[in-house]
Short mmCIF file of C-alpha atoms in Angstrom, two decimals:
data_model
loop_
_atom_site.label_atom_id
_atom_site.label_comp_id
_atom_site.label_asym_id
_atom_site.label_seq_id
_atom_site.Cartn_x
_atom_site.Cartn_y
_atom_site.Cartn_z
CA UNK A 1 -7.65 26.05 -46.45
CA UNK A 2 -5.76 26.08 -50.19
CA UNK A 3 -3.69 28.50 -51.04
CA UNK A 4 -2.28 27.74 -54.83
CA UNK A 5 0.66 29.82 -56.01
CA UNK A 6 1.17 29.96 -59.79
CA UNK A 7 4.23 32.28 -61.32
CA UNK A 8 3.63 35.77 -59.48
CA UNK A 9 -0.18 34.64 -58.50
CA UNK A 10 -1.73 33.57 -55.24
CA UNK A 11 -5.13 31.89 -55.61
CA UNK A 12 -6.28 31.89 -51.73
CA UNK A 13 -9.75 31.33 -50.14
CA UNK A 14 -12.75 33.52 -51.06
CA UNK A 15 -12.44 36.65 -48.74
CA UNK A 16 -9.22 35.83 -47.46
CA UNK A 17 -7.05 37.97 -50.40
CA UNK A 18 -6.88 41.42 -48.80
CA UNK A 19 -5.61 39.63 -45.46
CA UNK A 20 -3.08 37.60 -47.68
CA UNK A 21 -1.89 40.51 -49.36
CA UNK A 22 -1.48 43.30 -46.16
CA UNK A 23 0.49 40.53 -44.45
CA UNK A 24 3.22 40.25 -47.41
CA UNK A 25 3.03 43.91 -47.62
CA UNK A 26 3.95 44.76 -43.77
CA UNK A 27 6.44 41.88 -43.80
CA UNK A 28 7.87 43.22 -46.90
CA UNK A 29 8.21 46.80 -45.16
CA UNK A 30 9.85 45.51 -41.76
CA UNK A 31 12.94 43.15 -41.69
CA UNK A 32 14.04 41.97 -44.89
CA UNK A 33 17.70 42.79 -44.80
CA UNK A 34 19.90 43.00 -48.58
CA UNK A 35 23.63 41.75 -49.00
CA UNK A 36 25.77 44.78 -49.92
CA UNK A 37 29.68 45.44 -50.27
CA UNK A 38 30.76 47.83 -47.80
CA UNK A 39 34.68 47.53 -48.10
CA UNK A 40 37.28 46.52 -50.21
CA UNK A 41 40.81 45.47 -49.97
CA UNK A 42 44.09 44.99 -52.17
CA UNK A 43 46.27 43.53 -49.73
CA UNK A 44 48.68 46.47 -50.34
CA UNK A 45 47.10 49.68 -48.27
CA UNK A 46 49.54 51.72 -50.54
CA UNK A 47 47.64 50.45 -53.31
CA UNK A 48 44.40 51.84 -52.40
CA UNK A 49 46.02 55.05 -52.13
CA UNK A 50 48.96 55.41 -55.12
CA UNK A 51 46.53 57.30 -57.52
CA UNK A 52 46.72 54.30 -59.87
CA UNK A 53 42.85 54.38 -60.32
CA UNK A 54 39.63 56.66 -59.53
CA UNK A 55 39.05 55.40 -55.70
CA UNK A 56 35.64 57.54 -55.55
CA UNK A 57 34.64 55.85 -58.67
CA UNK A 58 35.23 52.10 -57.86
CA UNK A 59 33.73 52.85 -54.41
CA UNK A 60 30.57 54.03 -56.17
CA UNK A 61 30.70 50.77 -58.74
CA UNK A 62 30.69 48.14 -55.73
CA UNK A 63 28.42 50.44 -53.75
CA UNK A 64 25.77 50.45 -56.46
CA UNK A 65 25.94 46.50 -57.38
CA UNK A 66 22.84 44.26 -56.53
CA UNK A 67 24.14 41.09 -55.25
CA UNK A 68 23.26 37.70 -53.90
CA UNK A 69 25.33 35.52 -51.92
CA UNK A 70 23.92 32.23 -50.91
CA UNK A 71 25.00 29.11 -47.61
CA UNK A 72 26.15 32.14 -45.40
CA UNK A 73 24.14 32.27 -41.91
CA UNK A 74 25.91 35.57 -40.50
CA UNK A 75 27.70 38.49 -41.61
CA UNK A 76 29.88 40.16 -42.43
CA UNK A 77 31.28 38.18 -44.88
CA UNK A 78 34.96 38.73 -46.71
CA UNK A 79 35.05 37.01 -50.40
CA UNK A 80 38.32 36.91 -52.42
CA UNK A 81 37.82 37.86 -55.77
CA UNK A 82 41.36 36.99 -58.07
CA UNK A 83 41.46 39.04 -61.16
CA UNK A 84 44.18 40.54 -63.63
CA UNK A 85 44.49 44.47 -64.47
CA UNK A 86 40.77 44.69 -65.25
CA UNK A 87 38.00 43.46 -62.19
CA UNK A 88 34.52 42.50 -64.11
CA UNK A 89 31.02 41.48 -62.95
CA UNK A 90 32.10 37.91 -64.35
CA UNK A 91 35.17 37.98 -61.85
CA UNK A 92 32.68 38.22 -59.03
CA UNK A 93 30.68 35.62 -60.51
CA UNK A 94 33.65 33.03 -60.90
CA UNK A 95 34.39 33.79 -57.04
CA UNK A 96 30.37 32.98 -56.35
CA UNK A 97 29.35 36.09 -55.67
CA UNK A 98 25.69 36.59 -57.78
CA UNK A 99 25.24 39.94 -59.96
CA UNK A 100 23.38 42.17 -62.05
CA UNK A 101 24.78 43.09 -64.74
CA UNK A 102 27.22 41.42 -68.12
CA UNK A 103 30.26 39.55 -67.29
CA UNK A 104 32.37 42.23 -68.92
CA UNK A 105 30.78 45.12 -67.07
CA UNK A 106 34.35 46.71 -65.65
CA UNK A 107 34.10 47.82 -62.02
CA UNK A 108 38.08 48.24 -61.44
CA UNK A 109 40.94 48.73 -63.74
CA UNK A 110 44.58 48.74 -62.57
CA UNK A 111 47.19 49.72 -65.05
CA UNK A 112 49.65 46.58 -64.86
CA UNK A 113 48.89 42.97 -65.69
CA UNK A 114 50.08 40.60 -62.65
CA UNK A 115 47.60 39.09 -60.95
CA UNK A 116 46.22 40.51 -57.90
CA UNK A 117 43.09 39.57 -55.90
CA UNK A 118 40.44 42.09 -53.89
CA UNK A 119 38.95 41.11 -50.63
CA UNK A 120 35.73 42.19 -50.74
CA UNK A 121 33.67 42.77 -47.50
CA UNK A 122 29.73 42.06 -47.58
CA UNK A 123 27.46 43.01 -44.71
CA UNK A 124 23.57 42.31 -44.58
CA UNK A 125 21.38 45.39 -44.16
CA UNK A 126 17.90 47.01 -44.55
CA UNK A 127 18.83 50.68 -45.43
CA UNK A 128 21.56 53.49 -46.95
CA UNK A 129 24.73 53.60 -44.37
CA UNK A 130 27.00 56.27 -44.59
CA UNK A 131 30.90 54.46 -44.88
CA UNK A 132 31.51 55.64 -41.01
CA UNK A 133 28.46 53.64 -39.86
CA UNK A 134 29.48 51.07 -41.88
CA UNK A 135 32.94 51.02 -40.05
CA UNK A 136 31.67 50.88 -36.60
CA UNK A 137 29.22 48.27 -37.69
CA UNK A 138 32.18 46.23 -39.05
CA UNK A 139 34.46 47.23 -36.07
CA UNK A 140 33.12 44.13 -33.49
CA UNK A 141 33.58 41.70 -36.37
CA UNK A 142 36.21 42.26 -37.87
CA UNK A 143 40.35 42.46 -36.97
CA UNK A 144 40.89 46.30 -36.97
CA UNK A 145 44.77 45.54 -38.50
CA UNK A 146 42.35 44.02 -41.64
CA UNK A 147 40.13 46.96 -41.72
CA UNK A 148 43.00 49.91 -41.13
CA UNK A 149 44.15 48.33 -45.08
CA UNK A 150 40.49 48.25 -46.40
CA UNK A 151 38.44 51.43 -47.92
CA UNK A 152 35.55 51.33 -46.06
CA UNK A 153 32.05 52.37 -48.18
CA UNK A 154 28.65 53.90 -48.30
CA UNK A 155 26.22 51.09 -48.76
CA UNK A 156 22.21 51.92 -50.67
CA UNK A 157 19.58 50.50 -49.35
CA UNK A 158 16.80 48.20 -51.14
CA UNK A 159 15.99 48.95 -54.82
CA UNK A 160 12.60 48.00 -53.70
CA UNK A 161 9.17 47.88 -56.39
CA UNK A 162 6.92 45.65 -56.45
CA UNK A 163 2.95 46.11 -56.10
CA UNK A 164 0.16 43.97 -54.61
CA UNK A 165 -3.43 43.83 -56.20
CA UNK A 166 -6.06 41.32 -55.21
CA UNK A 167 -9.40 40.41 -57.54
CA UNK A 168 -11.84 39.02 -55.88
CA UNK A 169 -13.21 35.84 -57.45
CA UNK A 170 -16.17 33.89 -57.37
CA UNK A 171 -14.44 30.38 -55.63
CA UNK A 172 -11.00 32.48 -54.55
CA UNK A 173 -9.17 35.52 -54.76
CA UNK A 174 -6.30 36.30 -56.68
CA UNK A 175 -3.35 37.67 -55.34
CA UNK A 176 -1.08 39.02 -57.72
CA UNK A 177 2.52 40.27 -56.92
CA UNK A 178 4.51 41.93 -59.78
CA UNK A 179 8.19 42.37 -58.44
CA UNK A 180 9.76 44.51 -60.75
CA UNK A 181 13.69 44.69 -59.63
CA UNK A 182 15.90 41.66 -58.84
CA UNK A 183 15.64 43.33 -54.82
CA UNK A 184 11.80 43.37 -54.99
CA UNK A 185 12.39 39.79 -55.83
CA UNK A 186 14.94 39.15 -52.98
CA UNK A 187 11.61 41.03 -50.87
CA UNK A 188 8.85 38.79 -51.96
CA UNK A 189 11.42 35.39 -51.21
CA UNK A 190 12.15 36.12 -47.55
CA UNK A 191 8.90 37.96 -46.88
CA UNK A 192 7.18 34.70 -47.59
CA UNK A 193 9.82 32.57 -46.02
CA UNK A 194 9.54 35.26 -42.62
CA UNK A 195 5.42 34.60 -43.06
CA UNK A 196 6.03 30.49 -43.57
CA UNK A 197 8.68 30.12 -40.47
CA UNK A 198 6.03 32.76 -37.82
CA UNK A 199 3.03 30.60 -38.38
CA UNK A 200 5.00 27.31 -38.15
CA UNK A 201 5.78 28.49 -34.97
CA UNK A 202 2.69 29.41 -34.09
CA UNK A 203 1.16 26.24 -35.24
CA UNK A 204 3.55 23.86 -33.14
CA UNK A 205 3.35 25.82 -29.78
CA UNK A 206 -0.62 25.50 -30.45
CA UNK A 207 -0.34 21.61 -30.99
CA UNK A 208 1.83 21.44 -28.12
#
């Protein structure tokens, strides 16, 4: 059996393109789990708390970012990020941390110019937590001395769109996927990489 996969098309066996397309769908719908920040630090507790910048407002900037990070197994995660007065999507970039949005898109500003550096924490989930579940998620992982100086956050869930149609064809179906958000992406990669690494399985224990 050939399955051919061309941009955002499958071309799989006659018949088989309904079958091909439920079993992206419920893997798509089950455990794919997102990077997210859910906590931030500036070394200085004080900091976090001197009035020198709209807390609610940066919390809702690094809540809302879509972001990729890429060679970590298990989270959480803490990345420094080293910037000046103003923190940018390209400052998050520099410290390897993929993002949507331009590299001057300003998601902190702090009225002086020495150089500071925020410790950002990233978790891997599947859907909205509140900033208290968030904290007793973190909790196990994570020194509590570390996390009494962090601002812990609400985290979204998935920005998740993408449809699945199938056309039957004469010699094969087509399977066509249209993922329409850089998450729905982030779906369609591990859904397929979940699908590839279950049948491997299930193709060795058969051979064996």
């Amino acid at each position: 059996m050939e399955v051919i996969y061309l941009g955002n098309k499958f071309y799989v066996p006659k018949t088989l393109g309904y079958q091909v397309a439920n079993c992206i769908r419920q893997f798509a719908l089950t455990e794919v789990e997102f990077p997210r920040i859910v906590g931030f630090s500036l070394g200085d507790s004080n900091l976090l708390r001197s009035g020198k910048f709209d807390l609610c407002q940066v919390s809702s900037n690094l809540s809302n970012i879509e972001i990729k990070v890429e060679g970590y197994e298990e989270f959480p995660i803490v990345i420094d990020v080293p910037f000046n007065d103003v923190l940018t999507i390209g400052h998050l970039r520099k410290a390897g941390i993929g993002a949507i949005g331009d590299d001057e898109d300003i998601l902190l500003s702090v009225p002086d110019s020495s150089s500071k550096t925020i410790k950002l924490i990233i978790n891997s989930l599947k859907s909205n937590t509140s900033a208290a579940d968030n904290r007793s998620l973190l909790e196990s992982k994570l020194p509590p001395e570390f996390l009494d100086r962090c601002n812990i956050i609400h985290s979204r869930g998935s920005n998740f769109d993408f449809g699945i149609n199938v056309v039957p064809g004469i010699s094969a179906d087509i399977v066509t996927v249209d993922a329409k958000t850089p998450d729905s992406r982030h779906v369609l990669e591990q859904s397929l990489k979940s699908i590839i690494h279950l049948f491997s399985e299930i193709l060795e224990e058969t051979l064996n």
